[in-house]
Amino acid sequence: MLVRQAIALVVVYLSPLVFSATFVALILLWQADSAIVFLLAAIAEGAGGGTLISMMITIMKDRSLPQERGQIFAICVAGLDLGIAIAAPILGTISELVGYRNMFGYGAAIASVALIIFLTQSSKDLSNSLRFALGLAPDVYALNNLKVRSEEL
């Protein structure tokens, strides 16, 4: 129980950092003019993207029943894969119009929109969303935080 709580706390505290690291990586790639800037962008992207799946798994686990976790995880990963598959031809076409380098700038804009959505929509209202996203409040949608009467189950 203590290990699970510790992992959940680490994930909640890292959430804004993941989006921020991805944003910084995309800005660096957009403006990169040397190998060192490119390597710094790779480090930032590794820090951001490397924790994304573990954050996603922790939130899915906390918000689903044990018997539905496999199905929920499969749907989320399938959606992630579908997004990657659809993005390649669409964004490839756009990059031919605006240039490959500018695509990283657009990616940074999308990452900032994702951060804003996470900060404002991750809980039941704006106040709880901000507190949850910044690690100052528990996940109100986590099943272990829900108050349910036993006869309703």
mmCIF file of C-alpha atoms in Angstrom:
data_model
loop_
_atom_site.group_PDB
_atom_site.id
_atom_site.type_symbol
_atom_site.label_atom_id
_atom_site.label_comp_id
_atom_site.label_asym_id
_atom_site.label_seq_id
_atom_site.Cartn_x
_atom_site.Cartn_y
_atom_site.Cartn_z
ATOM 1 C CA MET A 1 0.000 0.000 0.000
ATOM 2 C CA LEU A 2 2.781 2.425 0.932
ATOM 3 C CA VAL A 3 4.697 1.679 -2.283
ATOM 4 C CA ARG A 4 1.564 2.322 -4.380
ATOM 5 C CA GLN A 5 0.973 5.649 -2.627
ATOM 6 C CA ALA A 6 4.604 6.642 -3.133
ATOM 7 C CA ILE A 7 4.431 5.820 -6.852
ATOM 8 C CA ALA A 8 1.182 7.770 -7.209
ATOM 9 C CA LEU A 9 2.712 10.789 -5.468
ATOM 10 C CA VAL A 10 5.794 10.697 -7.696
ATOM 11 C CA VAL A 11 3.596 10.484 -10.802
ATOM 12 C CA VAL A 12 1.400 13.384 -9.697
ATOM 13 C CA TYR A 13 4.403 15.574 -8.898
ATOM 14 C CA LEU A 14 6.039 14.711 -12.227
ATOM 15 C CA SER A 15 2.963 15.352 -14.393
ATOM 16 C CA PRO A 16 3.554 19.064 -15.079
ATOM 17 C CA LEU A 17 7.272 18.362 -15.496
ATOM 18 C CA VAL A 18 6.575 15.777 -18.205
ATOM 19 C CA PHE A 19 4.579 18.261 -20.268
ATOM 20 C CA SER A 20 7.154 20.971 -19.564
ATOM 21 C CA ALA A 21 10.078 18.736 -20.576
ATOM 22 C CA THR A 22 8.332 17.850 -23.819
ATOM 23 C CA PHE A 23 7.584 21.521 -24.458
ATOM 24 C CA VAL A 24 11.225 22.491 -23.803
ATOM 25 C CA ALA A 25 12.453 19.670 -26.056
ATOM 26 C CA LEU A 26 10.245 20.796 -28.923
ATOM 27 C CA ILE A 27 11.302 24.434 -28.547
ATOM 28 C CA LEU A 28 14.964 23.376 -28.525
ATOM 29 C CA LEU A 29 14.453 21.245 -31.635
ATOM 30 C CA TRP A 30 12.627 24.093 -33.350
ATOM 31 C CA GLN A 31 15.499 26.498 -32.679
ATOM 32 C CA ALA A 32 18.425 24.016 -32.767
ATOM 33 C CA ASP A 33 21.445 25.207 -34.674
ATOM 34 C CA SER A 34 24.123 22.952 -33.185
ATOM 35 C CA ALA A 35 24.628 19.351 -32.126
ATOM 36 C CA ILE A 36 24.720 20.241 -28.422
ATOM 37 C CA VAL A 37 21.281 21.907 -28.568
ATOM 38 C CA PHE A 38 19.970 18.848 -30.397
ATOM 39 C CA LEU A 39 21.388 16.557 -27.667
ATOM 40 C CA LEU A 40 19.874 18.732 -24.924
ATOM 41 C CA ALA A 41 16.518 18.444 -26.680
ATOM 42 C CA ALA A 42 16.930 14.657 -26.771
ATOM 43 C CA ILE A 43 17.601 14.584 -23.017
ATOM 44 C CA ALA A 44 14.549 16.753 -22.308
ATOM 45 C CA GLU A 45 12.343 14.619 -24.568
ATOM 46 C CA GLY A 46 13.618 11.434 -22.934
ATOM 47 C CA ALA A 47 12.772 12.842 -19.514
ATOM 48 C CA GLY A 48 9.297 13.894 -20.648
ATOM 49 C CA GLY A 49 8.317 11.038 -22.924
ATOM 50 C CA GLY A 50 9.934 8.355 -20.788
ATOM 51 C CA THR A 51 7.542 8.955 -17.919
ATOM 52 C CA LEU A 52 4.385 9.427 -19.979
ATOM 53 C CA ILE A 53 3.402 5.742 -20.190
ATOM 54 C CA SER A 54 4.044 5.141 -16.474
ATOM 55 C CA MET A 55 1.907 8.151 -15.578
ATOM 56 C CA MET A 56 -0.843 6.950 -17.889
ATOM 57 C CA ILE A 57 -0.754 3.444 -16.380
ATOM 58 C CA THR A 58 -0.911 4.768 -12.811
ATOM 59 C CA ILE A 59 -3.887 7.022 -13.518
ATOM 60 C CA MET A 60 -5.715 4.214 -15.376
ATOM 61 C CA LYS A 61 -5.051 1.791 -12.514
ATOM 62 C CA ASP A 62 -6.353 4.221 -9.922
ATOM 63 C CA ARG A 63 -9.481 5.024 -11.939
ATOM 64 C CA SER A 64 -10.602 1.504 -12.880
ATOM 65 C CA LEU A 65 -11.706 -1.668 -11.182
ATOM 66 C CA PRO A 66 -9.240 -4.585 -11.101
ATOM 67 C CA GLN A 67 -11.296 -6.653 -13.570
ATOM 68 C CA GLU A 68 -11.392 -3.793 -16.122
ATOM 69 C CA ARG A 69 -7.750 -2.688 -15.983
ATOM 70 C CA GLY A 70 -6.536 -4.825 -18.879
ATOM 71 C CA GLN A 71 -9.321 -3.611 -21.122
ATOM 72 C CA ILE A 72 -8.849 0.046 -20.104
ATOM 73 C CA PHE A 73 -5.098 -0.189 -20.656
ATOM 74 C CA ALA A 74 -5.600 -1.808 -24.089
ATOM 75 C CA ILE A 75 -8.023 0.936 -25.168
ATOM 76 C CA CYS A 76 -5.655 3.715 -24.051
ATOM 77 C CA VAL A 77 -2.599 2.173 -25.722
ATOM 78 C CA ALA A 78 -4.616 1.484 -28.887
ATOM 79 C CA GLY A 79 -5.700 5.130 -28.907
ATOM 80 C CA LEU A 80 -2.092 6.239 -28.476
ATOM 81 C CA ASP A 81 -0.972 3.972 -31.331
ATOM 82 C CA LEU A 82 -3.851 5.103 -33.542
ATOM 83 C CA GLY A 83 -2.918 8.737 -32.912
ATOM 84 C CA ILE A 84 0.671 8.029 -33.911
ATOM 85 C CA ALA A 85 -0.457 6.187 -37.052
ATOM 86 C CA ILE A 86 -2.840 8.952 -38.115
ATOM 87 C CA ALA A 87 -0.397 11.745 -37.272
ATOM 88 C CA ALA A 88 2.379 10.508 -39.558
ATOM 89 C CA PRO A 89 0.671 11.059 -42.933
ATOM 90 C CA ILE A 90 -1.258 14.146 -41.836
ATOM 91 C CA LEU A 91 1.665 15.933 -40.224
ATOM 92 C CA GLY A 92 3.990 14.760 -43.008
ATOM 93 C CA THR A 93 1.775 16.571 -45.491
ATOM 94 C CA ILE A 94 1.692 19.689 -43.303
ATOM 95 C CA SER A 95 5.482 19.621 -42.903
ATOM 96 C CA GLU A 96 5.870 19.769 -46.678
ATOM 97 C CA LEU A 97 3.933 23.041 -46.608
ATOM 98 C CA VAL A 98 5.493 24.755 -43.566
ATOM 99 C CA GLY A 99 8.885 23.074 -43.304
ATOM 100 C CA TYR A 100 10.188 20.286 -41.127
ATOM 101 C CA ARG A 101 11.769 22.589 -38.564
ATOM 102 C CA ASN A 102 8.552 24.544 -37.990
ATOM 103 C CA MET A 103 6.721 21.325 -37.123
ATOM 104 C CA PHE A 104 8.593 21.304 -33.800
ATOM 105 C CA GLY A 105 7.226 24.783 -33.064
ATOM 106 C CA TYR A 106 3.710 23.529 -33.778
ATOM 107 C CA GLY A 107 4.414 20.525 -31.576
ATOM 108 C CA ALA A 108 5.425 22.867 -28.742
ATOM 109 C CA ALA A 109 2.129 24.724 -29.162
ATOM 110 C CA ILE A 110 0.217 21.426 -28.990
ATOM 111 C CA ALA A 111 2.201 20.393 -25.882
ATOM 112 C CA SER A 112 1.328 23.683 -24.199
ATOM 113 C CA VAL A 113 -2.361 23.136 -24.999
ATOM 114 C CA ALA A 114 -2.069 19.624 -23.503
ATOM 115 C CA LEU A 115 -0.524 21.102 -20.353
ATOM 116 C CA ILE A 116 -3.345 23.629 -20.041
ATOM 117 C CA ILE A 117 -5.940 20.876 -20.500
ATOM 118 C CA PHE A 118 -4.230 18.720 -17.865
ATOM 119 C CA LEU A 119 -3.999 21.619 -15.407
ATOM 120 C CA THR A 120 -7.641 22.634 -15.837
ATOM 121 C CA GLN A 121 -9.566 19.450 -16.730
ATOM 122 C CA SER A 122 -7.964 16.595 -14.759
ATOM 123 C CA SER A 123 -10.450 16.731 -11.886
ATOM 124 C CA LYS A 124 -14.044 17.709 -11.152
ATOM 125 C CA ASP A 125 -13.498 21.486 -11.190
ATOM 126 C CA LEU A 126 -10.758 24.029 -11.864
ATOM 127 C CA SER A 127 -9.612 24.313 -8.254
ATOM 128 C CA ASN A 128 -9.318 20.540 -7.769
ATOM 129 C CA SER A 129 -7.708 20.139 -11.203
ATOM 130 C CA LEU A 130 -4.974 22.646 -10.425
ATOM 131 C CA ARG A 131 -4.321 21.146 -7.004
ATOM 132 C CA PHE A 132 -4.236 17.587 -8.405
ATOM 133 C CA ALA A 133 -1.998 18.548 -11.334
ATOM 134 C CA LEU A 134 0.462 20.285 -9.010
ATOM 135 C CA GLY A 135 0.495 17.378 -6.551
ATOM 136 C CA LEU A 136 -1.343 19.232 -3.805
ATOM 137 C CA ALA A 137 -4.510 17.109 -3.767
ATOM 138 C CA PRO A 138 -5.392 13.447 -4.310
ATOM 139 C CA ASP A 139 -7.115 12.169 -7.427
ATOM 140 C CA VAL A 140 -10.836 12.545 -6.688
ATOM 141 C CA TYR A 141 -11.650 9.989 -9.398
ATOM 142 C CA ALA A 142 -9.367 7.303 -7.971
ATOM 143 C CA LEU A 143 -11.522 4.410 -6.845
ATOM 144 C CA ASN A 144 -9.851 4.253 -3.441
ATOM 145 C CA ASN A 145 -10.949 7.886 -2.839
ATOM 146 C CA LEU A 146 -14.604 7.400 -3.794
ATOM 147 C CA LYS A 147 -17.146 7.138 -1.023
ATOM 148 C CA VAL A 148 -19.549 4.365 -2.073
ATOM 149 C CA ARG A 149 -22.028 2.559 0.135
ATOM 150 C CA SER A 150 -21.547 -1.197 0.118
ATOM 151 C CA GLU A 151 -25.173 -1.911 -0.876
ATOM 152 C CA GLU A 152 -24.658 0.066 -4.106
ATOM 153 C CA LEU A 153 -21.965 -2.390 -5.205
#
